[in-house]
């Protein structure tokens, strides 16, 4: 990420979240989003860049950082050729994303499906 206090531009964007209409477990999704939007999490877990207007940011709010170019993110993502060029550049410098396989691991809260 760029330096919010510097002069160099960087892209900052709000993370999107949604509940799908036909989700298998909509109550779990609601619970997660409710937790994510709690004042405690917004104050502690978002580097001061939360979405709640009733939580005072710990630093400068991201929408008040002129070099964050937050409004430009959607246009950047819409240009899929440019996104792919950036992706390939990252691969050139850092390599493909790779991780060991995790067959059978269902995550932090495992469950089984019928």
Short mmCIF file of C-alpha atoms in Angstrom, two decimals:
data_model
loop_
_atom_site.label_atom_id
_atom_site.label_comp_id
_atom_site.label_asym_id
_atom_site.label_seq_id
_atom_site.Cartn_x
_atom_site.Cartn_y
_atom_site.Cartn_z
CA UNK A 1 0.00 0.00 0.00
CA UNK A 2 1.11 3.55 -0.56
CA UNK A 3 2.01 6.09 2.06
CA UNK A 4 -1.11 8.08 3.00
CA UNK A 5 1.07 10.92 4.28
CA UNK A 6 3.24 11.13 1.16
CA UNK A 7 2.72 12.72 -2.23
CA UNK A 8 2.77 9.53 -4.31
CA UNK A 9 -0.64 8.36 -5.54
CA UNK A 10 -1.92 4.92 -4.65
CA UNK A 11 -5.21 3.11 -5.06
CA UNK A 12 -7.28 2.54 -1.95
CA UNK A 13 -10.70 0.98 -2.07
CA UNK A 14 -13.47 -0.15 0.17
CA UNK A 15 -13.73 -3.89 0.49
CA UNK A 16 -17.05 -5.10 -0.83
CA UNK A 17 -19.27 -7.50 1.07
CA UNK A 18 -22.66 -8.93 0.24
CA UNK A 19 -25.11 -11.63 1.16
CA UNK A 20 -26.11 -13.72 -1.82
CA UNK A 21 -29.84 -14.11 -2.33
CA UNK A 22 -29.67 -17.92 -2.51
CA UNK A 23 -26.90 -18.44 0.06
CA UNK A 24 -26.94 -21.84 1.73
CA UNK A 25 -26.49 -20.29 5.19
CA UNK A 26 -27.77 -16.68 5.07
CA UNK A 27 -27.88 -16.38 8.88
CA UNK A 28 -24.14 -17.13 9.05
CA UNK A 29 -23.49 -14.43 6.45
CA UNK A 30 -25.56 -11.91 8.40
CA UNK A 31 -23.73 -12.81 11.60
CA UNK A 32 -20.36 -12.32 9.90
CA UNK A 33 -21.30 -8.94 8.40
CA UNK A 34 -22.81 -7.78 11.68
CA UNK A 35 -19.55 -8.65 13.44
CA UNK A 36 -17.45 -7.02 10.73
CA UNK A 37 -19.41 -3.79 11.12
CA UNK A 38 -19.35 -3.63 14.93
CA UNK A 39 -17.85 -0.45 16.38
CA UNK A 40 -15.10 -2.49 18.10
CA UNK A 41 -13.96 -4.14 14.87
CA UNK A 42 -14.25 -0.96 12.82
CA UNK A 43 -12.12 0.89 15.38
CA UNK A 44 -9.50 -1.84 15.86
CA UNK A 45 -9.30 -3.90 12.71
CA UNK A 46 -9.44 -1.47 9.83
CA UNK A 47 -6.30 0.64 10.25
CA UNK A 48 -8.58 3.55 11.04
CA UNK A 49 -10.28 3.31 7.65
CA UNK A 50 -13.61 1.86 8.68
CA UNK A 51 -16.96 2.53 7.04
CA UNK A 52 -18.93 3.63 10.09
CA UNK A 53 -19.47 7.35 10.54
CA UNK A 54 -20.03 6.93 14.29
CA UNK A 55 -16.53 5.48 14.85
CA UNK A 56 -13.70 7.99 15.02
CA UNK A 57 -10.80 6.93 12.79
CA UNK A 58 -7.46 6.35 14.51
CA UNK A 59 -5.77 8.37 11.79
CA UNK A 60 -6.82 10.29 8.71
CA UNK A 61 -9.93 8.80 7.14
CA UNK A 62 -9.12 7.19 3.81
CA UNK A 63 -11.67 9.36 1.99
CA UNK A 64 -9.76 12.43 3.23
CA UNK A 65 -6.39 11.30 1.81
CA UNK A 66 -6.11 13.11 -1.54
CA UNK A 67 -3.46 10.79 -3.00
CA UNK A 68 -5.50 7.63 -2.21
CA UNK A 69 -7.45 7.99 -5.48
CA UNK A 70 -10.30 5.95 -3.98
CA UNK A 71 -12.76 7.01 -6.66
CA UNK A 72 -10.45 5.65 -9.39
CA UNK A 73 -10.55 2.02 -8.21
CA UNK A 74 -13.76 1.05 -10.02
CA UNK A 75 -12.45 2.46 -13.30
CA UNK A 76 -9.15 0.61 -12.81
CA UNK A 77 -10.95 -2.70 -12.21
CA UNK A 78 -13.20 -2.13 -15.25
CA UNK A 79 -10.13 -2.05 -17.53
CA UNK A 80 -9.48 -5.79 -17.44
CA UNK A 81 -6.52 -5.54 -19.83
CA UNK A 82 -4.78 -3.11 -17.46
CA UNK A 83 -5.57 -5.31 -14.46
CA UNK A 84 -4.08 -8.29 -16.28
CA UNK A 85 -0.93 -6.28 -17.13
CA UNK A 86 -0.53 -5.45 -13.43
CA UNK A 87 -1.13 -9.08 -12.50
CA UNK A 88 1.52 -10.26 -14.95
CA UNK A 89 3.94 -7.62 -13.63
CA UNK A 90 3.46 -8.92 -10.08
CA UNK A 91 4.00 -12.48 -11.29
CA UNK A 92 7.19 -11.39 -13.04
CA UNK A 93 8.59 -9.90 -9.84
CA UNK A 94 7.15 -12.23 -7.19
CA UNK A 95 6.12 -15.42 -9.00
CA UNK A 96 2.76 -17.17 -9.25
CA UNK A 97 0.63 -17.40 -6.15
CA UNK A 98 1.33 -20.81 -4.68
CA UNK A 99 0.45 -22.63 -1.52
CA UNK A 100 0.54 -26.23 -0.42
CA UNK A 101 -2.63 -28.22 -1.10
CA UNK A 102 -5.04 -28.58 1.81
CA UNK A 103 -7.26 -31.51 0.85
CA UNK A 104 -9.83 -32.33 3.46
CA UNK A 105 -9.24 -29.15 5.49
CA UNK A 106 -12.54 -27.33 5.84
CA UNK A 107 -11.25 -24.19 7.52
CA UNK A 108 -11.36 -22.76 11.03
CA UNK A 109 -14.94 -23.83 11.70
CA UNK A 110 -15.21 -27.22 9.97
CA UNK A 111 -18.52 -28.75 9.10
CA UNK A 112 -19.69 -31.52 6.85
CA UNK A 113 -22.14 -31.32 4.01
CA UNK A 114 -24.64 -34.02 3.14
#
